[in-house]
XYZ file of N, CA and C in Angstrom:
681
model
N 62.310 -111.849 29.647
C 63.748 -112.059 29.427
C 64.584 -110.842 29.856
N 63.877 -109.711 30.823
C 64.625 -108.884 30.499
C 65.616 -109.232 32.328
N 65.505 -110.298 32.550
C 66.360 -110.089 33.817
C 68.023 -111.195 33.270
N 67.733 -111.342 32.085
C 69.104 -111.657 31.180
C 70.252 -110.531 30.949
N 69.191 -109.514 31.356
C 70.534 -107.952 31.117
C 70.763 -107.092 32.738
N 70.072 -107.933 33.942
C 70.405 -107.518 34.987
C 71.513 -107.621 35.375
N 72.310 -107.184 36.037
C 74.020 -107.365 36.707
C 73.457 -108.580 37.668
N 72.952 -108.160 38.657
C 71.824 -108.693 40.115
C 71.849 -110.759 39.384
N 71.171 -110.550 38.283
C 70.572 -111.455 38.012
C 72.221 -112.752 37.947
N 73.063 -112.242 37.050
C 74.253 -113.057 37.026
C 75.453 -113.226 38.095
N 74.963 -111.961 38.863
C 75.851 -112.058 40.037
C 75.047 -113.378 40.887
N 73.849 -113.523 41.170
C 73.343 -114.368 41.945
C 73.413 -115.471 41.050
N 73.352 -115.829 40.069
C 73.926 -117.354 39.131
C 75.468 -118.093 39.788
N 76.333 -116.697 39.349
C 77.389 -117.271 39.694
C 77.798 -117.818 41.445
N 76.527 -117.068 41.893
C 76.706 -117.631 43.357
C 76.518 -118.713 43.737
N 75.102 -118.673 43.134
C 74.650 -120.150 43.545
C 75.597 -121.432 42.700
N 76.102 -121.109 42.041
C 76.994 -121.890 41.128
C 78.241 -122.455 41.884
N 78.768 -121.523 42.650
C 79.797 -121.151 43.405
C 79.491 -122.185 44.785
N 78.537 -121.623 45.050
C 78.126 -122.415 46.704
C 78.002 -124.060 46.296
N 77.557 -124.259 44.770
C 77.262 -125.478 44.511
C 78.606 -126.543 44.334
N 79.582 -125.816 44.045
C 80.761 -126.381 43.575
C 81.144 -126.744 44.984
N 81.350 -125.789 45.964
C 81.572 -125.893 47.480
C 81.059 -127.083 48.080
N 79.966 -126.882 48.178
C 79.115 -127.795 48.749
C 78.610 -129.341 48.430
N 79.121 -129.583 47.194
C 78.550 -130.553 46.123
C 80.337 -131.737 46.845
N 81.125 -131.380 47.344
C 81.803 -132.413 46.944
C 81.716 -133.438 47.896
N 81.407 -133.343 48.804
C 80.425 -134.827 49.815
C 79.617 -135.853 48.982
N 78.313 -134.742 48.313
C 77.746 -135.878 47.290
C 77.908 -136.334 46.439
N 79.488 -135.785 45.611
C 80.112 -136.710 44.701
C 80.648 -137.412 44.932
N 81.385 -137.601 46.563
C 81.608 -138.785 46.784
C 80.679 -139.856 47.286
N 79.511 -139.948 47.560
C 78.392 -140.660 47.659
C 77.929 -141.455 46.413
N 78.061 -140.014 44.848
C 77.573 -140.845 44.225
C 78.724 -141.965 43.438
N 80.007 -141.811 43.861
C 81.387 -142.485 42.943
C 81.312 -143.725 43.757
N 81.409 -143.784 45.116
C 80.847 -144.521 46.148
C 79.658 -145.499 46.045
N 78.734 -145.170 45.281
C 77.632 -145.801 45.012
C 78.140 -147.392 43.882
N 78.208 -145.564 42.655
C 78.471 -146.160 41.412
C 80.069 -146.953 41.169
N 80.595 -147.292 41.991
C 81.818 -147.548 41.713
C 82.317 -149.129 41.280
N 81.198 -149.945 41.966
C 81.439 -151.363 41.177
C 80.484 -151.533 40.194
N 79.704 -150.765 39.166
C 78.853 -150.911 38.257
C 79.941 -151.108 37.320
N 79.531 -151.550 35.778
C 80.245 -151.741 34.601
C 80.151 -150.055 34.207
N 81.022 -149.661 33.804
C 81.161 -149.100 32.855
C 80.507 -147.871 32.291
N 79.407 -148.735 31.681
C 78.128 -147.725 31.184
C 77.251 -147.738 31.822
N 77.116 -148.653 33.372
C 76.010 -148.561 34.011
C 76.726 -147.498 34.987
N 77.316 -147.415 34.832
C 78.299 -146.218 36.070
C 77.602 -144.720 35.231
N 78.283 -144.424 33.906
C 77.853 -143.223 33.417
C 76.484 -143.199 33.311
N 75.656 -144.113 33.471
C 74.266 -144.025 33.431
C 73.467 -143.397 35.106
N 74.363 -144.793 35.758
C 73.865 -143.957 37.384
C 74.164 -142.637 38.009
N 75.528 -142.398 37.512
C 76.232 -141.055 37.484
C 74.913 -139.405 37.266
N 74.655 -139.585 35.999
C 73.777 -139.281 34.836
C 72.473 -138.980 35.851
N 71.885 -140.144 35.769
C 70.600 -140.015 36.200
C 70.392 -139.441 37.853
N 71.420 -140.651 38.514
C 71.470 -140.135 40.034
C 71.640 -138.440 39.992
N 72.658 -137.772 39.594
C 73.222 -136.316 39.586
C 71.840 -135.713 39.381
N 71.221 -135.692 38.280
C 70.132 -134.677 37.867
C 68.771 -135.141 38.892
N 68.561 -136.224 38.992
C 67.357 -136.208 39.761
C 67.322 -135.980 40.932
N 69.148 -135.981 41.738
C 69.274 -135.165 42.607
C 69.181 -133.789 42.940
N 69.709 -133.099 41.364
C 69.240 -131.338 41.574
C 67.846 -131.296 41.750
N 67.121 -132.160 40.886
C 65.188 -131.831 40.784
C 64.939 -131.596 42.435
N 65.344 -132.651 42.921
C 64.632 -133.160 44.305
C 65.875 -131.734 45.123
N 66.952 -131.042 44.754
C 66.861 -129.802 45.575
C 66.259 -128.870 45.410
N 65.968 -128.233 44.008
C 65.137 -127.510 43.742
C 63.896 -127.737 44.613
N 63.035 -128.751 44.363
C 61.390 -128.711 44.943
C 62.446 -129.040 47.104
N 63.288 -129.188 47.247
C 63.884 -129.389 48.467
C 63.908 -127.522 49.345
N 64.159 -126.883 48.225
C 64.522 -125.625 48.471
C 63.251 -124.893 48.639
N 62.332 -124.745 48.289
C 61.340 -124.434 48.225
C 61.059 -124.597 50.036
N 60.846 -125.790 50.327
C 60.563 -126.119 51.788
C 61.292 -126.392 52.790
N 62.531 -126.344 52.790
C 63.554 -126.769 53.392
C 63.466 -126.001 55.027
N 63.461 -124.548 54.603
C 63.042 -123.411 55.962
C 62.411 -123.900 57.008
N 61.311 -124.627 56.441
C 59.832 -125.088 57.276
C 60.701 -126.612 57.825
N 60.894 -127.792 56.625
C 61.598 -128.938 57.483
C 62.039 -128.770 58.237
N 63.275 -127.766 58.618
C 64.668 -127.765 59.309
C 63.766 -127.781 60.690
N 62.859 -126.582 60.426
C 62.213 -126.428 62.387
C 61.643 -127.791 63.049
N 61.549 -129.031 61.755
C 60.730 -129.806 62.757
C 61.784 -130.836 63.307
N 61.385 -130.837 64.453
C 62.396 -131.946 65.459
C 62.467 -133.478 65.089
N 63.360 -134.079 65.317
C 63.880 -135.397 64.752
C 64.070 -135.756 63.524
N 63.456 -134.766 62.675
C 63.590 -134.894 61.103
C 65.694 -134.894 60.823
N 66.033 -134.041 61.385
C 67.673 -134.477 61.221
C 68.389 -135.430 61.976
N 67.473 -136.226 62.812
C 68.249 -137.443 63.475
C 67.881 -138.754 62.740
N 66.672 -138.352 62.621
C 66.106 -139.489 61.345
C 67.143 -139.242 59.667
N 67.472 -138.252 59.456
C 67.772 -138.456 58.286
C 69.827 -138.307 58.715
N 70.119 -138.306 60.174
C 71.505 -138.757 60.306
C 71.637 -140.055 60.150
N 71.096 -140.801 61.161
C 71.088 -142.238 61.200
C 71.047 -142.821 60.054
N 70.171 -142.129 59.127
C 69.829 -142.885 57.210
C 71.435 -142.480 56.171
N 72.206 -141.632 56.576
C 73.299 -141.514 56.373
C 74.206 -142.598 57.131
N 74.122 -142.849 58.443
C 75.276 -143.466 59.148
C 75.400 -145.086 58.311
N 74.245 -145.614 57.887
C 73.455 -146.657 57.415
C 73.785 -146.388 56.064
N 74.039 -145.882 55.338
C 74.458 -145.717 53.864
C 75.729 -145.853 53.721
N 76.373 -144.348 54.871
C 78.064 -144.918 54.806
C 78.017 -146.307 54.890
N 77.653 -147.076 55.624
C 77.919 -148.620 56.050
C 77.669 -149.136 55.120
N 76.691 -149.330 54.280
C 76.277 -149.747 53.216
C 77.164 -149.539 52.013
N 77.709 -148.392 51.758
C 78.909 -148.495 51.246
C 80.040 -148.689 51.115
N 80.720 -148.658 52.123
C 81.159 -149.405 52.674
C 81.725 -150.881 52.766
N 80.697 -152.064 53.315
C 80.601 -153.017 52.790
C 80.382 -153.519 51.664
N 79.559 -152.461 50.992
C 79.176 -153.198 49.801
C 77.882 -153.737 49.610
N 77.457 -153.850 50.790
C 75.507 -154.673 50.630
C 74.725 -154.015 49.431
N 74.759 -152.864 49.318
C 74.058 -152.228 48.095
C 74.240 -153.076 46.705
N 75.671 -153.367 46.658
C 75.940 -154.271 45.232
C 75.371 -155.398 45.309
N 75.571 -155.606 47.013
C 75.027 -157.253 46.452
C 73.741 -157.844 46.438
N 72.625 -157.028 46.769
C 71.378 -156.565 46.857
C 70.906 -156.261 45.697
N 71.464 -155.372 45.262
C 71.333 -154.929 43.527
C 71.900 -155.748 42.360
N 72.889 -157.079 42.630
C 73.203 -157.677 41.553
C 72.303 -159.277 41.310
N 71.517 -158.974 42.512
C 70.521 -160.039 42.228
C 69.710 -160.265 41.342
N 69.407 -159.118 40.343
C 68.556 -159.123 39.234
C 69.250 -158.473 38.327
N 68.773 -158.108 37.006
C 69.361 -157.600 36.083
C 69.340 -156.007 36.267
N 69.813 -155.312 36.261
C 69.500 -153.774 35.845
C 69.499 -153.527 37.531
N 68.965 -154.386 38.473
C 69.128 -154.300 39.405
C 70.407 -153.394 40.478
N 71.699 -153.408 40.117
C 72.416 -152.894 40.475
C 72.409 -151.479 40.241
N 72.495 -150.562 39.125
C 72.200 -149.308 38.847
C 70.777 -148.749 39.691
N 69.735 -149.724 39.708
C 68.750 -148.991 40.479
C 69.213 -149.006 41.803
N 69.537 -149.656 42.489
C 70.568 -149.502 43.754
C 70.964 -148.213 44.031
N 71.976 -148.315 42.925
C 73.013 -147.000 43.144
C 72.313 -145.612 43.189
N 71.262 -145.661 42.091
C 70.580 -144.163 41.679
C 69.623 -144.479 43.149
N 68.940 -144.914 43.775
C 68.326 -145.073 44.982
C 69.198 -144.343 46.082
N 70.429 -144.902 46.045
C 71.029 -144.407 47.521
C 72.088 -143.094 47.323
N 72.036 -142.614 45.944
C 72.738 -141.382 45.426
C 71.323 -140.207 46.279
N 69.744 -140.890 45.119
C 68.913 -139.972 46.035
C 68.675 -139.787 47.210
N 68.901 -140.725 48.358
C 68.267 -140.742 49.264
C 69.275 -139.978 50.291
N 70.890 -140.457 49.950
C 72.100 -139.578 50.545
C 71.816 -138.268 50.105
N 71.597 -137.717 48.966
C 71.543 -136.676 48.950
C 70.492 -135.621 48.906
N 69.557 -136.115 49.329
C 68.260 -135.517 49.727
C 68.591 -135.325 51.565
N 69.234 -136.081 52.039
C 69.693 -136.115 53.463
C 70.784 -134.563 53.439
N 71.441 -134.642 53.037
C 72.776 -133.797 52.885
C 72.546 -132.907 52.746
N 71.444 -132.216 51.555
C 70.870 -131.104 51.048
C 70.537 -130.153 51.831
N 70.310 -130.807 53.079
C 69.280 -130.494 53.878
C 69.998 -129.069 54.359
N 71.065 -128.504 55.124
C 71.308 -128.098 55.154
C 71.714 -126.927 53.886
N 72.579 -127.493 53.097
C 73.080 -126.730 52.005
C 72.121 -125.484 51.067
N 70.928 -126.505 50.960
C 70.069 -125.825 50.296
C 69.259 -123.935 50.640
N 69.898 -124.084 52.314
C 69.565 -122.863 52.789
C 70.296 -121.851 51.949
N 71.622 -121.978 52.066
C 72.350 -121.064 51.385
C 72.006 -120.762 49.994
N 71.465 -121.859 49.188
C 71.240 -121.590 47.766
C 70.138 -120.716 47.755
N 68.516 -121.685 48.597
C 67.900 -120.781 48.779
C 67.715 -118.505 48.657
N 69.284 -118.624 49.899
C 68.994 -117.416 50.404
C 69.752 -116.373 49.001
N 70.538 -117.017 48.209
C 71.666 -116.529 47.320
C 70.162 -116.326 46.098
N 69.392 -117.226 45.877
C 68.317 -117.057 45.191
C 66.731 -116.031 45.204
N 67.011 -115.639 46.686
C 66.294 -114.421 47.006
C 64.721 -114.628 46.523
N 64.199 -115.784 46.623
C 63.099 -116.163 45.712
C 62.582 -116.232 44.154
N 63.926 -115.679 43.277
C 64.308 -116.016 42.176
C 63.850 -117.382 41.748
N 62.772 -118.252 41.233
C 62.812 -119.483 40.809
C 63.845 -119.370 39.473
N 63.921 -118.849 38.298
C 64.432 -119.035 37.370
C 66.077 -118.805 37.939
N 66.132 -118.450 38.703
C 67.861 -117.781 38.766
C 67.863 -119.551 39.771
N 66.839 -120.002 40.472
C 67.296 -120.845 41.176
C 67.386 -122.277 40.296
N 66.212 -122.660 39.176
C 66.614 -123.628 38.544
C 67.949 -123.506 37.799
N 68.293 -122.116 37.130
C 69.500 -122.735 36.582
C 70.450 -122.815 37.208
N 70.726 -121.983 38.057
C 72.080 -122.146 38.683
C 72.017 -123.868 39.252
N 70.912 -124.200 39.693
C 71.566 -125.954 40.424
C 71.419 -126.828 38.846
N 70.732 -126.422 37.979
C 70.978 -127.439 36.496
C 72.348 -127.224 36.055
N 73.130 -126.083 36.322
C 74.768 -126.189 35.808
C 75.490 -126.562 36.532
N 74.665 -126.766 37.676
C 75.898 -127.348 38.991
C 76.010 -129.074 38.143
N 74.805 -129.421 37.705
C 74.785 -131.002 37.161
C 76.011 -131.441 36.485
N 76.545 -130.728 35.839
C 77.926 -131.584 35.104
C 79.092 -131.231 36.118
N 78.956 -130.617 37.023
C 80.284 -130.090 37.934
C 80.344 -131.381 38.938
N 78.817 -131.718 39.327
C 78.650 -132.914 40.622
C 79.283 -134.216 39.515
N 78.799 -133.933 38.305
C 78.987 -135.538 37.316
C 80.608 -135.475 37.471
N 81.331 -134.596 36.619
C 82.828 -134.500 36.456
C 83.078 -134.843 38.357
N 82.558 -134.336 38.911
C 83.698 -134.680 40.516
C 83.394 -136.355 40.589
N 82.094 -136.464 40.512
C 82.044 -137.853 40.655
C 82.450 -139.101 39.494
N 82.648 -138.742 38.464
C 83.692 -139.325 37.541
C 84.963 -139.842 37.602
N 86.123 -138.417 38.600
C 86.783 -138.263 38.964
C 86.856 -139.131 40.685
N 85.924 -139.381 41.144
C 86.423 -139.736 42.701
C 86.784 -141.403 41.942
N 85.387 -142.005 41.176
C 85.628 -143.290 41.330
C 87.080 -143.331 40.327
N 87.528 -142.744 39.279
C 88.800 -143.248 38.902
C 89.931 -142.995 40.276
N 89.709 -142.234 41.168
C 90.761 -142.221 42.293
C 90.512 -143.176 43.090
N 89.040 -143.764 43.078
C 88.847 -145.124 44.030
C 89.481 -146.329 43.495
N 89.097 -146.643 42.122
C 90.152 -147.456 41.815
C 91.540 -147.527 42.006
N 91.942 -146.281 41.762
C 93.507 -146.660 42.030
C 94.301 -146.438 43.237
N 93.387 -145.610 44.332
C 93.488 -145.634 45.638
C 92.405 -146.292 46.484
N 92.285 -147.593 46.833
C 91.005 -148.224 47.262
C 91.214 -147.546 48.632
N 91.836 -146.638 49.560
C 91.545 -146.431 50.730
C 90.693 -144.858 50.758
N 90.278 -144.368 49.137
C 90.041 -143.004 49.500
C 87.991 -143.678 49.955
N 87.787 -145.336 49.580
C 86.545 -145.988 50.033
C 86.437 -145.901 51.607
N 87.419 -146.152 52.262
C 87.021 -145.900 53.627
C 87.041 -144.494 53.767
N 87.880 -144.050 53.057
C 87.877 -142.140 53.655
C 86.657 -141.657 53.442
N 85.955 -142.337 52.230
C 84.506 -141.778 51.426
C 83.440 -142.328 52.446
N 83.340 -143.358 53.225
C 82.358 -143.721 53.899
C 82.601 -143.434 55.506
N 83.654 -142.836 55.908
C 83.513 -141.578 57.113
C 83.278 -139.939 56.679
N 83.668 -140.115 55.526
C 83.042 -138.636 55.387
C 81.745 -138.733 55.547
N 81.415 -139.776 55.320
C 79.348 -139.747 54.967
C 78.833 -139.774 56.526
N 79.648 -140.482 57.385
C 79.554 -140.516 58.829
C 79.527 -139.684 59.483
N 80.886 -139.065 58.895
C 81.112 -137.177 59.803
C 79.585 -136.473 59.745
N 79.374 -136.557 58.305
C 77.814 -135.755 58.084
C 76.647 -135.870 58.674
N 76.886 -137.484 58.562
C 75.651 -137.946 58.927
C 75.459 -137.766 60.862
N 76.756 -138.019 61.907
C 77.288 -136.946 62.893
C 76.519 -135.996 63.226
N 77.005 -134.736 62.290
C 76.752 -133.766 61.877
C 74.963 -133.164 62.017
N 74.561 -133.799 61.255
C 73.174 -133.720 61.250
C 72.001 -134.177 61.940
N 73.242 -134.761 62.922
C 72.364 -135.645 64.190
C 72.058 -134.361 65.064
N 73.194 -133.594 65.472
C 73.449 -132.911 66.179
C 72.597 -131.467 65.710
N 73.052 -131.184 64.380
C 72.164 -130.170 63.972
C 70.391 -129.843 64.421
N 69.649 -130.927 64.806
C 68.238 -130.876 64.605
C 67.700 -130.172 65.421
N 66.725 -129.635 65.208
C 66.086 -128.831 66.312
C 65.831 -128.800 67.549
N 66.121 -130.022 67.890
C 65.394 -130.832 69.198
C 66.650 -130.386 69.918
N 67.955 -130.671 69.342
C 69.328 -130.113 70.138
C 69.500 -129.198 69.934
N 69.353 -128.035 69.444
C 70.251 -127.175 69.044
C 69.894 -126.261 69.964
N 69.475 -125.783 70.897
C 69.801 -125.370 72.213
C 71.359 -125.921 73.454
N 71.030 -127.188 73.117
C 72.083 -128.027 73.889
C 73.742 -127.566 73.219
N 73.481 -128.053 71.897
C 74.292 -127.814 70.886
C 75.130 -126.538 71.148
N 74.306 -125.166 71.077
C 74.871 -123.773 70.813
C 75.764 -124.169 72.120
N 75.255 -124.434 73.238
C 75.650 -124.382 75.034
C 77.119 -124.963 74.779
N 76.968 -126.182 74.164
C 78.613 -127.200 74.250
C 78.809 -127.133 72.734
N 79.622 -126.386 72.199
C 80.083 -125.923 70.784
C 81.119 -127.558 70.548
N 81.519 -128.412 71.099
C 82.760 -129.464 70.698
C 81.708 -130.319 70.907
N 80.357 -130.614 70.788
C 80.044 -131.260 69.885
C 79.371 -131.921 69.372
N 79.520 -130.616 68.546
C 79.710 -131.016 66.741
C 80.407 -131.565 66.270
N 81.931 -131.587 66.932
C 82.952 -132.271 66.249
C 83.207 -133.581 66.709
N 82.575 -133.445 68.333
C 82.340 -135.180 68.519
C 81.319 -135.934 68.054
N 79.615 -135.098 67.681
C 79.304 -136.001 67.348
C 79.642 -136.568 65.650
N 80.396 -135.386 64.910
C 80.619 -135.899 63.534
C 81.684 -136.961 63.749
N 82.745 -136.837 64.624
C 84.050 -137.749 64.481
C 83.528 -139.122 65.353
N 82.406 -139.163 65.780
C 81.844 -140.763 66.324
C 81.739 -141.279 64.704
N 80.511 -140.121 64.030
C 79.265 -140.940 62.826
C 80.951 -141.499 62.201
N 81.900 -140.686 61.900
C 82.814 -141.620 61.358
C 83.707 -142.477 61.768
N 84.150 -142.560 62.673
C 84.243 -143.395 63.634
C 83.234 -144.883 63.732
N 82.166 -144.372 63.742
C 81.243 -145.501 63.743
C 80.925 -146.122 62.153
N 80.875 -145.437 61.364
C 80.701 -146.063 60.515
C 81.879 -147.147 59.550
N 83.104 -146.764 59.754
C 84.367 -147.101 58.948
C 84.549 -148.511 60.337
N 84.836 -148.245 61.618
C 84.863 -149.536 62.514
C 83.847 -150.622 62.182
N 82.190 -150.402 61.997
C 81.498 -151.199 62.409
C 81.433 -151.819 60.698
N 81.432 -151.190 59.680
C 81.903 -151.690 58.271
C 82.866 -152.683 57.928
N 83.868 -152.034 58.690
C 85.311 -153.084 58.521
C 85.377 -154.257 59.427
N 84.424 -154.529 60.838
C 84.207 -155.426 61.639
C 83.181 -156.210 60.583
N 82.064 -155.982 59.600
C 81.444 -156.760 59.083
C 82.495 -157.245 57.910
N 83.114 -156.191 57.320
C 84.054 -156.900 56.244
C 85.317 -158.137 56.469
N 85.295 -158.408 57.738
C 86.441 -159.152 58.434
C 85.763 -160.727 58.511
N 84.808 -159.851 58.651
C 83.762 -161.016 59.321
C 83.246 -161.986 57.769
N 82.843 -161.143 56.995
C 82.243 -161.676 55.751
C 83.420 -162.078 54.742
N 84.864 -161.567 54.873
C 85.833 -162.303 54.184
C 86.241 -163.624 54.303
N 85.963 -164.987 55.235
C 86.359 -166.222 54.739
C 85.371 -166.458 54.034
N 84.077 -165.814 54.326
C 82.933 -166.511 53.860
C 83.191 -166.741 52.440
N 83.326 -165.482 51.988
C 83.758 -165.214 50.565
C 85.039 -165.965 50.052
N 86.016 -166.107 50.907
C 86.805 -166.935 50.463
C 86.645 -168.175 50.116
């Protein structure tokens, strides 16, 4: 216990704390996004569960993340699984997939909270990593207090989704931009990448681009049905 009276020790808490608040607000909109047509208490439940089993899976993420990043296609594979989620949220298929059974819907949501944000991490986690200096204890807590900061943002997006239903399309190109983003990032390009610096910003402003067009072409499409 005696690194409870280090300076070192709380300066690097509040960092990683810091980077987490930064970095965390993409996947709170993923998970408000998710959870946003659940009832109620299945919302604070997916909220809940999705959030924390997302820190677990950065923690053991952080650990190996260094080694993933070098291998090639691993970030085009896990862009595309983003571009495909925005869409999915998007439309909505997740709900309606998940309301086919009972309880069914919440496992949905906590499914594609993990799987978006095990994608996303990918990057982020370097920084926590490096702020953690191989610290495990300085590294579990700092991402276990990030847990109520990701819950409160994502609390907060879906009451703004309700009462602004367009911040849903804004929320499922952000996931696009990223997912973009991480196409471009992977090892396999990033020679190409460094060479033509614009893009990054084209390929993030396609993933959203692509994802909010080809969403709203299925939602056009699937509205008489529904009618």
């Amino acid at each position: 216990m005696e690194f409870l009276s280090n300076a070192d020790f709380w300066i690097g808490l509040v960092k990683i704390v810091w980077i987490n608040i930064i970095l965390s607000g993409d996947n709170a909109v993923v998970i408000a996004l998710a959870a946003r047509s659940l009832p109620p208490a299945q919302q604070k439940k997916a909220i809940m569960f999705g959030s924390g089993a997302a820190v677990v899976l950065r923690i053991v993420l952080t650990v190996v993340a260094a080694k993933l990043l070098q291998l090639s296609f691993l970030q085009i594979v896990g862009g595309c699984l983003l571009l495909w989620i925005g869409y999915q949220l998007l439309t909505g298929e997740e709900e309606e997939e998940g309301g086919a059974k009972a309880g069914g819907g919440m496992m949905a949501a906590i499914r594609t909270i993990l799987i978006a944000d095990l994608v996303m991490s990918l990057d982020n986690v370097i920084a926590v990593a490096a702020t953690a200096q191989g610290n495990m204890v300085l590294l579990v807590l700092g991402l276990a207090i990030s847990i109520p900061l990701v819950i409160f943002g994502s609390t907060l997006m879906i009451k703004l989704m309700e009462r602004f239903p367009v911040i849903v399309t804004l929320g499922a190109a952000l996931i696009g931009w990223v997912g973009g983003e991480t196409i471009v990032n992977d090892n396999l390009l990033h020679d190409y990448a460094v060479g033509h610096p614009w893009l990054h910003y084209v390929a993030a402003a396609a993933g959203a681009v692509l994802v909010v067009m080809v969403g709203k072409l299925i939602q056009s499409r699937n509205a008489p049905q529904q009618a």
